[in-house]
Amino acid sequence: MARFSGRLLADARVRAARHYHPTASPGSGTPGALLRPTRPGFGVAFHVTPATAKLISALRTPARIPATTANRRSIARLVLDGLLEIEVDGRFRSGPRLHREFFPGSATRRAASPLAQLSLDALAHAAALWPVSSARLADRLYRYHARPLSPAWRSRFPDDGAILRFLLGEHRESGRRVRHALPDPASYVVGRWLVSDSGRSMRTAPNGVHYKLYVSPTPEGTPVAYRAMLDLRNARHGPFTLKVGRDLPSLLRPDRLVGYFTTRDDLFEAAARLRTRLDGLPAQGVPFTAPTGPGALLSWGADLAPDANLPMSLQDRSWRGWVTSRLANALASALASHAATPVQYALDRLSLDGVDTSTWAPTTRLLRQANDVAAHADS
């Protein structure tokens, strides 16, 4: 991961971008937006928290940010996003073209794992689609590495019932034929998912985070992995909930099987057990998740508590949804600005939000921030 430098912020003056206008009073205590008019009746909105709106309002007059009190990463985010401008060589500037000022010497490095390479491949693929909307980029990033919905798969699984029989019916495990019953009373359908709860009530993590373990065999290996997860469900430190895709598009996505845990320690303990039981099972791999060990079969992420300061449309709890939406916005901004290295810009911009983009794990700082959000929501 590239190293962030706040040197530029030590002496420079910062001001609010002149082309954005608040749509709500900064002192109202409610979330609002900054609006940039593009033509009569149209504009670009940027949602902000009350604290950010207050900061931007205070910087209508250029000011130097004291090094002892500034959250330099927060200021850098706002400068790169174009909401604040920083004085460089006598001119106020902002946007992705200042990337190298905050990340000097930044360059895409060799991927640390097969999963990390998969994520870099997804970003390169999305960049090649330009020009498209950031929403389209986010969708393609999120869906990257799914198996194609081919006629052969449709013929094999003509309906959702065939998927259930495949998941819980007869299959081979460790060289012997095994037949399982259809879903037990603890299983139920939620949209495209078959969800199974443990015998325990759901435990809320202290910081509002749900840790999630992705088990990603190839589609053919899903029944074996699903049975292993079901057996783990009632273990003392097992998942409090697990879900598996119950229709064909969900079966072909890489993140088709997910277990939810209260603590990261519980997740890694479960991953160690599964690694032994599923040894040798071919992996598909889930982009934008962090490996729990060698290979791409088992990985993890953290669903963050929704930030009540933001509009409902932006309160995305899903780890991969949260990551890919931010990557897409950064990538689109860099491509539109003709930045020299748009993929690296997207990686470095995401790192400012608290993701280690060499491993794709949430940083301690991001999890601490989630704790603050959850505590504020409960107060």
CSV table of C-alpha atoms in Angstrom, one decimal:
chain,number,residue,atom,x,y,z
A,1,MET,CA,0.0,0.0,0.0
A,2,ALA,CA,1.4,3.4,-0.9
A,3,ARG,CA,2.4,5.7,1.9
A,4,PHE,CA,0.3,8.8,2.5
A,5,SER,CA,2.2,12.1,3.0
A,6,GLY,CA,0.5,15.1,4.7
A,7,ARG,CA,3.6,17.3,4.1
A,8,LEU,CA,1.6,19.5,1.6
A,9,LEU,CA,-0.9,20.3,4.3
A,10,ALA,CA,1.7,21.6,6.8
A,11,ASP,CA,2.0,25.1,5.5
A,12,ALA,CA,-0.5,25.5,2.6
A,13,ARG,CA,-3.7,27.4,2.8
A,14,VAL,CA,-7.0,25.5,2.2
A,15,ARG,CA,-10.3,26.9,1.1
A,16,ALA,CA,-13.8,25.6,0.2
A,17,ALA,CA,-14.3,24.9,-3.5
A,18,ARG,CA,-16.1,27.8,-5.0
A,19,HIS,CA,-18.3,25.8,-7.3
A,20,TYR,CA,-20.1,23.8,-4.6
A,21,HIS,CA,-23.0,25.3,-2.6
A,22,PRO,CA,-24.5,23.7,0.5
A,23,THR,CA,-28.2,22.6,0.3
A,24,ALA,CA,-28.6,22.5,4.1
A,25,SER,CA,-27.5,24.7,6.9
A,26,PRO,CA,-24.1,23.5,8.3
A,27,GLY,CA,-25.4,24.1,11.8
A,28,SER,CA,-28.6,22.2,11.4
A,29,GLY,CA,-27.2,18.9,12.6
A,30,THR,CA,-28.8,17.0,9.7
A,31,PRO,CA,-27.0,15.5,6.7
A,32,GLY,CA,-27.0,17.6,3.6
A,33,ALA,CA,-25.3,17.9,0.3
A,34,LEU,CA,-23.0,20.2,-1.6
A,35,LEU,CA,-24.3,21.0,-5.1
A,36,ARG,CA,-22.3,22.0,-8.1
A,37,PRO,CA,-24.6,23.5,-10.8
A,38,THR,CA,-23.8,22.2,-14.3
A,39,ARG,CA,-26.6,23.8,-16.3
A,40,PRO,CA,-30.0,25.3,-15.4
A,41,GLY,CA,-32.0,22.8,-13.5
A,42,PHE,CA,-29.2,20.3,-13.2
A,43,GLY,CA,-26.2,19.7,-10.9
A,44,VAL,CA,-23.9,17.3,-9.2
A,45,ALA,CA,-24.6,16.5,-5.5
A,46,PHE,CA,-22.0,15.4,-3.0
A,47,HIS,CA,-23.5,14.1,0.3
A,48,VAL,CA,-21.7,15.2,3.4
A,49,THR,CA,-22.0,14.8,7.2
A,50,PRO,CA,-22.9,17.8,9.3
A,51,ALA,CA,-19.3,17.9,10.6
A,52,THR,CA,-17.9,18.1,7.0
A,53,ALA,CA,-20.5,20.7,6.0
A,54,LYS,CA,-19.4,22.8,9.0
A,55,LEU,CA,-15.7,22.5,8.1
A,56,ILE,CA,-16.3,23.4,4.5
A,57,SER,CA,-18.4,26.4,5.6
A,58,ALA,CA,-15.6,27.6,7.9
A,59,LEU,CA,-13.1,27.4,5.0
A,60,ARG,CA,-15.0,29.8,2.8
A,61,THR,CA,-12.1,32.1,3.7
A,62,PRO,CA,-8.7,30.4,3.0
A,63,ALA,CA,-6.9,29.3,6.1
A,64,ARG,CA,-3.9,27.3,7.2
A,65,ILE,CA,-4.8,24.1,9.0
A,66,PRO,CA,-2.7,23.8,12.2
A,67,ALA,CA,-0.6,20.7,12.0
A,68,THR,CA,-1.3,19.8,15.7
A,69,THR,CA,-5.1,19.7,15.2
A,70,ALA,CA,-5.7,18.7,11.6
A,71,ASN,CA,-6.9,15.4,10.5
A,72,ARG,CA,-4.7,15.4,7.5
A,73,ARG,CA,-6.3,12.3,5.9
A,74,SER,CA,-9.7,13.9,6.1
A,75,ILE,CA,-8.5,17.1,4.5
A,76,ALA,CA,-6.7,15.1,1.8
A,77,ARG,CA,-9.9,13.2,1.0
A,78,LEU,CA,-11.9,16.5,0.6
A,79,VAL,CA,-9.1,18.0,-1.6
A,80,LEU,CA,-8.9,14.9,-3.8
A,81,ASP,CA,-12.7,14.8,-4.1
A,82,GLY,CA,-12.8,18.5,-5.1
A,83,LEU,CA,-14.7,19.8,-2.1
A,84,LEU,CA,-11.7,21.7,-0.7
A,85,GLU,CA,-8.9,23.4,-2.7
A,86,ILE,CA,-5.3,23.7,-1.5
A,87,GLU,CA,-2.8,26.4,-2.5
A,88,VAL,CA,0.1,25.0,-4.5
A,89,ASP,CA,2.6,27.3,-6.2
A,90,GLY,CA,0.3,30.3,-5.7
A,91,ARG,CA,-2.8,28.6,-7.2
A,92,PHE,CA,-5.7,26.9,-5.5
A,93,ARG,CA,-6.1,23.4,-6.9
A,94,SER,CA,-8.0,20.2,-6.1
A,95,GLY,CA,-9.0,16.8,-7.6
A,96,PRO,CA,-7.2,13.6,-8.7
A,97,ARG,CA,-4.4,15.5,-10.3
A,98,LEU,CA,-3.0,16.3,-6.9
A,99,HIS,CA,-2.6,12.5,-6.3
A,100,ARG,CA,1.2,12.6,-6.3
A,101,GLU,CA,1.3,15.5,-3.9
A,102,PHE,CA,-0.3,13.2,-1.2
A,103,PHE,CA,1.2,9.9,-2.4
A,104,PRO,CA,4.7,10.7,-3.7
A,105,GLY,CA,6.3,7.8,-5.5
A,106,SER,CA,3.1,5.8,-5.5
A,107,ALA,CA,3.1,2.9,-8.0
A,108,THR,CA,1.1,-0.2,-8.4
A,109,ARG,CA,3.1,-3.0,-6.7
A,110,ARG,CA,3.1,-6.7,-7.2
A,111,ALA,CA,0.0,-8.3,-5.7
A,112,ALA,CA,0.6,-9.9,-2.3
A,113,SER,CA,-1.8,-12.8,-2.9
A,114,PRO,CA,-3.9,-14.4,-5.6
A,115,LEU,CA,-6.9,-12.6,-4.1
A,116,ALA,CA,-5.1,-9.2,-4.2
A,117,GLN,CA,-4.3,-9.9,-7.9
A,118,LEU,CA,-7.9,-10.7,-8.6
A,119,SER,CA,-8.9,-7.3,-7.2
A,120,LEU,CA,-6.3,-5.5,-9.3
A,121,ASP,CA,-7.6,-7.4,-12.4
A,122,ALA,CA,-11.1,-6.2,-11.5
A,123,LEU,CA,-10.0,-2.6,-11.4
A,124,ALA,CA,-8.1,-2.8,-14.7
A,125,HIS,CA,-11.2,-4.4,-16.3
A,126,ALA,CA,-13.4,-1.5,-14.9
A,127,ALA,CA,-11.0,1.1,-16.1
A,128,ALA,CA,-11.1,-0.3,-19.7
A,129,LEU,CA,-14.9,0.2,-19.7
A,130,TRP,CA,-14.6,4.0,-19.5
A,131,PRO,CA,-16.6,6.1,-20.3
A,132,VAL,CA,-19.5,4.7,-18.3
A,133,SER,CA,-21.2,5.9,-15.1
A,134,SER,CA,-19.7,5.4,-11.7
A,135,ALA,CA,-22.8,3.3,-10.8
A,136,ARG,CA,-22.0,1.0,-13.8
A,137,LEU,CA,-18.3,0.7,-12.7
A,138,ALA,CA,-19.4,-0.2,-9.2
A,139,ASP,CA,-21.7,-2.9,-10.5
A,140,ARG,CA,-19.0,-4.4,-12.7
A,141,LEU,CA,-16.4,-4.3,-9.9
A,142,TYR,CA,-18.9,-6.0,-7.5
A,143,ARG,CA,-19.8,-8.7,-10.0
A,144,TYR,CA,-16.3,-9.4,-11.2
A,145,HIS,CA,-15.2,-13.0,-11.4
A,146,ALA,CA,-18.7,-14.5,-11.5
A,147,ARG,CA,-19.1,-17.4,-13.8
A,148,PRO,CA,-21.0,-16.7,-17.1
A,149,LEU,CA,-24.7,-17.6,-17.0
A,150,SER,CA,-24.2,-20.0,-19.9
A,151,PRO,CA,-26.8,-22.3,-21.6
A,152,ALA,CA,-25.0,-25.3,-20.1
A,153,TRP,CA,-25.6,-24.0,-16.5
A,154,ARG,CA,-29.2,-23.1,-17.4
A,155,SER,CA,-29.7,-26.7,-18.7
A,156,ARG,CA,-28.2,-28.2,-15.6
A,157,PHE,CA,-30.3,-26.0,-13.2
A,158,PRO,CA,-33.5,-25.2,-14.9
A,159,ASP,CA,-35.2,-23.8,-11.8
A,160,ASP,CA,-34.5,-22.8,-8.2
A,161,GLY,CA,-35.6,-26.2,-6.9
A,162,ALA,CA,-32.8,-27.8,-8.8
A,163,ILE,CA,-30.3,-25.5,-7.0
A,164,LEU,CA,-31.7,-26.6,-3.6
A,165,ARG,CA,-31.5,-30.3,-4.5
A,166,PHE,CA,-28.0,-29.7,-5.6
A,167,LEU,CA,-27.1,-27.9,-2.3
A,168,LEU,CA,-28.8,-30.2,0.1
A,169,GLY,CA,-29.5,-33.4,-1.9
A,170,GLU,CA,-27.3,-36.2,-2.9
A,171,HIS,CA,-23.7,-35.6,-3.6
A,172,ARG,CA,-20.3,-37.1,-3.0
A,173,GLU,CA,-18.1,-36.1,-0.1
A,174,SER,CA,-14.7,-37.6,0.6
A,175,GLY,CA,-15.3,-40.4,-1.9
A,176,ARG,CA,-18.6,-41.5,-0.4
A,177,ARG,CA,-22.2,-40.8,-1.3
A,178,VAL,CA,-24.1,-38.6,1.1
A,179,ARG,CA,-27.8,-37.7,1.1
A,180,HIS,CA,-29.0,-34.7,3.1
A,181,ALA,CA,-32.5,-33.5,4.0
A,182,LEU,CA,-33.9,-30.3,2.6
A,183,PRO,CA,-33.6,-27.1,4.7
A,184,ASP,CA,-34.3,-27.5,8.4
A,185,PRO,CA,-36.7,-25.2,10.3
A,186,ALA,CA,-33.8,-22.8,11.1
A,187,SER,CA,-33.4,-22.1,7.3
A,188,TYR,CA,-35.5,-19.5,5.5
A,189,VAL,CA,-35.5,-17.6,2.2
A,190,VAL,CA,-34.5,-13.9,1.9
A,191,GLY,CA,-34.5,-12.8,-1.7
A,192,ARG,CA,-31.9,-14.8,-3.6
A,193,TRP,CA,-30.4,-16.3,-0.4
A,194,LEU,CA,-31.1,-19.4,1.7
A,195,VAL,CA,-30.3,-18.2,5.2
A,196,SER,CA,-29.6,-20.5,8.2
A,197,ASP,CA,-29.4,-19.2,11.8
A,198,SER,CA,-27.6,-20.8,14.6
A,199,GLY,CA,-29.3,-22.0,17.8
A,200,ARG,CA,-28.0,-18.8,19.5
A,201,SER,CA,-29.6,-15.4,19.1
A,202,MET,CA,-27.6,-13.0,17.0
A,203,ARG,CA,-24.9,-11.2,19.0
A,204,THR,CA,-24.2,-7.6,18.1
A,205,ALA,CA,-20.6,-6.8,17.9
A,206,PRO,CA,-19.4,-4.1,20.3
A,207,ASN,CA,-18.4,-1.8,17.5
A,208,GLY,CA,-21.4,-2.4,15.3
A,209,VAL,CA,-19.3,-4.5,12.9
A,210,HIS,CA,-20.3,-8.0,11.6
A,211,TYR,CA,-17.3,-9.9,10.4
A,212,LYS,CA,-18.1,-12.1,7.4
A,213,LEU,CA,-16.2,-15.2,6.2
A,214,TYR,CA,-16.5,-15.8,2.5
A,215,VAL,CA,-16.2,-19.5,1.4
A,216,SER,CA,-15.6,-19.5,-2.3
A,217,PRO,CA,-15.2,-22.9,-4.0
A,218,THR,CA,-16.0,-23.3,-7.6
A,219,PRO,CA,-19.8,-23.8,-8.1
A,220,GLU,CA,-19.3,-27.6,-8.3
A,221,GLY,CA,-17.8,-27.7,-4.8
A,222,THR,CA,-20.5,-25.6,-3.2
A,223,PRO,CA,-22.5,-28.5,-1.6
A,224,VAL,CA,-19.4,-29.8,0.2
A,225,ALA,CA,-18.5,-26.3,1.5
A,226,TYR,CA,-22.1,-25.6,2.5
A,227,ARG,CA,-22.4,-28.8,4.5
A,228,ALA,CA,-19.1,-27.9,6.3
A,229,MET,CA,-20.5,-24.5,7.1
A,230,LEU,CA,-23.8,-26.0,8.4
A,231,ASP,CA,-21.9,-28.3,10.7
A,232,LEU,CA,-19.9,-25.4,12.0
A,233,ARG,CA,-23.0,-23.3,12.6
A,234,ASN,CA,-23.8,-24.6,16.1
A,235,ALA,CA,-20.1,-24.7,17.3
A,236,ARG,CA,-19.5,-22.4,20.3
A,237,HIS,CA,-17.7,-19.8,18.2
A,238,GLY,CA,-19.4,-20.6,14.9
A,239,PRO,CA,-21.3,-18.2,12.7
A,240,PHE,CA,-24.5,-16.8,14.1
A,241,THR,CA,-25.9,-16.7,10.6
A,242,LEU,CA,-24.8,-18.1,7.2
A,243,LYS,CA,-26.3,-17.7,3.8
A,244,VAL,CA,-25.9,-19.4,0.4
A,245,GLY,CA,-27.1,-18.3,-3.0
A,246,ARG,CA,-30.3,-20.3,-3.9
A,247,ASP,CA,-30.8,-19.3,-7.6
A,248,LEU,CA,-28.5,-19.7,-10.6
A,249,PRO,CA,-27.0,-16.2,-10.8
A,250,SER,CA,-26.2,-16.4,-7.1
A,251,LEU,CA,-24.7,-19.8,-7.4
A,252,LEU,CA,-22.3,-18.5,-10.1
A,253,ARG,CA,-21.2,-15.4,-8.2
A,254,PRO,CA,-17.9,-15.9,-6.2
A,255,ASP,CA,-19.4,-14.8,-2.9
A,256,ARG,CA,-22.2,-17.3,-2.9
A,257,LEU,CA,-21.5,-18.7,0.6
A,258,VAL,CA,-21.0,-16.4,3.6
A,259,GLY,CA,-20.9,-16.8,7.4
A,260,TYR,CA,-21.4,-13.9,9.8
A,261,PHE,CA,-19.4,-13.6,13.1
A,262,THR,CA,-19.4,-11.3,16.0
A,263,THR,CA,-15.6,-11.2,16.4
A,264,ARG,CA,-12.6,-11.5,14.1
A,265,ASP,CA,-11.1,-14.2,16.4
A,266,ASP,CA,-14.2,-16.4,16.0
A,267,LEU,CA,-14.0,-15.9,12.2
A,268,PHE,CA,-10.4,-17.0,12.0
A,269,GLU,CA,-11.0,-19.9,14.3
A,270,ALA,CA,-13.8,-21.1,12.0
A,271,ALA,CA,-11.6,-20.5,9.0
A,272,ALA,CA,-8.8,-22.7,10.4
A,273,ARG,CA,-11.3,-25.5,10.9
A,274,LEU,CA,-12.7,-25.2,7.4
A,275,ARG,CA,-9.3,-25.0,5.9
A,276,THR,CA,-8.6,-28.5,7.3
A,277,ARG,CA,-11.9,-30.0,6.2
A,278,LEU,CA,-12.0,-28.4,2.7
A,279,ASP,CA,-8.3,-29.0,1.9
A,280,GLY,CA,-7.9,-29.6,-1.8
A,281,LEU,CA,-11.3,-28.1,-2.8
A,282,PRO,CA,-10.8,-25.9,-5.9
A,283,ALA,CA,-11.3,-22.2,-5.2
A,284,GLN,CA,-13.0,-19.4,-7.2
A,285,GLY,CA,-12.1,-16.4,-5.0
A,286,VAL,CA,-13.9,-13.2,-4.0
A,287,PRO,CA,-12.4,-9.9,-5.1
A,288,PHE,CA,-12.0,-7.1,-2.6
A,289,THR,CA,-11.8,-9.4,0.4
A,290,ALA,CA,-8.8,-10.3,2.6
A,291,PRO,CA,-7.3,-13.8,2.7
A,292,THR,CA,-7.4,-15.8,5.9
A,293,GLY,CA,-4.5,-17.9,4.9
A,294,PRO,CA,-2.9,-19.2,1.7
A,295,GLY,CA,-5.1,-19.6,-1.4
A,296,ALA,CA,-8.3,-17.9,-2.4
A,297,LEU,CA,-10.9,-20.3,-0.9
A,298,LEU,CA,-11.4,-18.5,2.4
A,299,SER,CA,-11.4,-14.7,2.9
A,300,TRP,CA,-13.0,-12.1,5.1
A,301,GLY,CA,-14.5,-8.6,5.3
A,302,ALA,CA,-16.4,-6.5,7.8
A,303,ASP,CA,-19.9,-5.1,7.3
A,304,LEU,CA,-19.8,-1.7,9.0
A,305,ALA,CA,-22.5,-0.1,11.0
A,306,PRO,CA,-24.5,2.3,8.7
A,307,ASP,CA,-23.6,6.0,9.3
A,308,ALA,CA,-26.8,7.7,10.4
A,309,ASN,CA,-25.3,11.0,9.4
A,310,LEU,CA,-25.7,10.0,5.7
A,311,PRO,CA,-28.8,9.6,3.6
A,312,MET,CA,-30.4,6.1,3.6
A,313,SER,CA,-29.3,5.6,0.0
A,314,LEU,CA,-25.6,5.8,1.1
A,315,GLN,CA,-25.9,3.7,4.3
A,316,ASP,CA,-24.5,0.6,2.6
A,317,ARG,CA,-23.5,-1.9,5.2
A,318,SER,CA,-22.2,-4.6,2.8
A,319,TRP,CA,-18.4,-4.7,2.9
A,320,ARG,CA,-17.9,-5.3,-0.8
A,321,GLY,CA,-20.7,-2.9,-1.7
A,322,TRP,CA,-19.0,-0.2,0.5
A,323,VAL,CA,-15.6,-0.9,-1.1
A,324,THR,CA,-16.6,-1.1,-4.8
A,325,SER,CA,-18.8,2.0,-4.6
A,326,ARG,CA,-15.9,4.0,-3.3
A,327,LEU,CA,-13.5,2.5,-5.8
A,328,ALA,CA,-15.9,3.3,-8.7
A,329,ASN,CA,-16.3,6.9,-7.7
A,330,ALA,CA,-12.5,7.4,-7.4
A,331,LEU,CA,-11.8,5.6,-10.7
A,332,ALA,CA,-14.5,7.6,-12.5
A,333,SER,CA,-13.1,10.8,-11.1
A,334,ALA,CA,-9.5,9.9,-12.1
A,335,LEU,CA,-10.5,8.9,-15.6
A,336,ALA,CA,-12.6,12.0,-16.1
A,337,SER,CA,-9.7,14.1,-15.0
A,338,HIS,CA,-7.2,12.3,-17.3
A,339,ALA,CA,-5.1,11.4,-14.3
A,340,ALA,CA,-1.9,9.6,-15.2
A,341,THR,CA,-2.6,6.4,-13.1
A,342,PRO,CA,-6.3,6.1,-12.5
A,343,VAL,CA,-6.2,2.6,-11.0
A,344,GLN,CA,-3.5,3.6,-8.5
A,345,TYR,CA,-5.4,6.7,-7.7
A,346,ALA,CA,-8.5,4.6,-6.9
A,347,LEU,CA,-6.4,2.4,-4.6
A,348,ASP,CA,-4.7,5.3,-2.8
A,349,ARG,CA,-8.0,7.2,-2.5
A,350,LEU,CA,-9.7,4.1,-0.9
A,351,SER,CA,-6.7,3.8,1.5
A,352,LEU,CA,-7.7,7.2,2.9
A,353,ASP,CA,-11.1,5.7,3.8
A,354,GLY,CA,-9.4,3.0,5.9
A,355,VAL,CA,-8.8,0.0,3.7
A,356,ASP,CA,-5.4,-1.7,3.4
A,357,THR,CA,-5.4,-2.1,-0.4
A,358,SER,CA,-2.5,-4.5,-0.3
A,359,THR,CA,-4.5,-7.0,1.7
A,360,TRP,CA,-8.1,-5.6,1.3
A,361,ALA,CA,-8.6,-5.8,5.0
A,362,PRO,CA,-10.2,-2.9,7.0
A,363,THR,CA,-7.7,-1.0,9.0
A,364,THR,CA,-7.8,-0.6,12.8
A,365,ARG,CA,-8.6,3.0,12.2
A,366,LEU,CA,-11.7,2.1,10.1
A,367,LEU,CA,-12.9,-0.3,12.7
A,368,ARG,CA,-12.4,2.3,15.4
A,369,GLN,CA,-14.4,4.7,13.3
A,370,ALA,CA,-17.2,2.2,13.0
A,371,ASN,CA,-17.1,1.9,16.8
A,372,ASP,CA,-17.6,5.7,17.1
A,373,VAL,CA,-20.5,5.6,14.7
A,374,ALA,CA,-22.2,2.8,16.6
A,375,ALA,CA,-21.6,4.5,19.9
A,376,HIS,CA,-23.1,7.7,18.6
A,377,ALA,CA,-26.1,5.9,17.2
A,378,ASP,CA,-26.8,4.3,20.6
A,379,SER,CA,-26.4,7.5,22.5
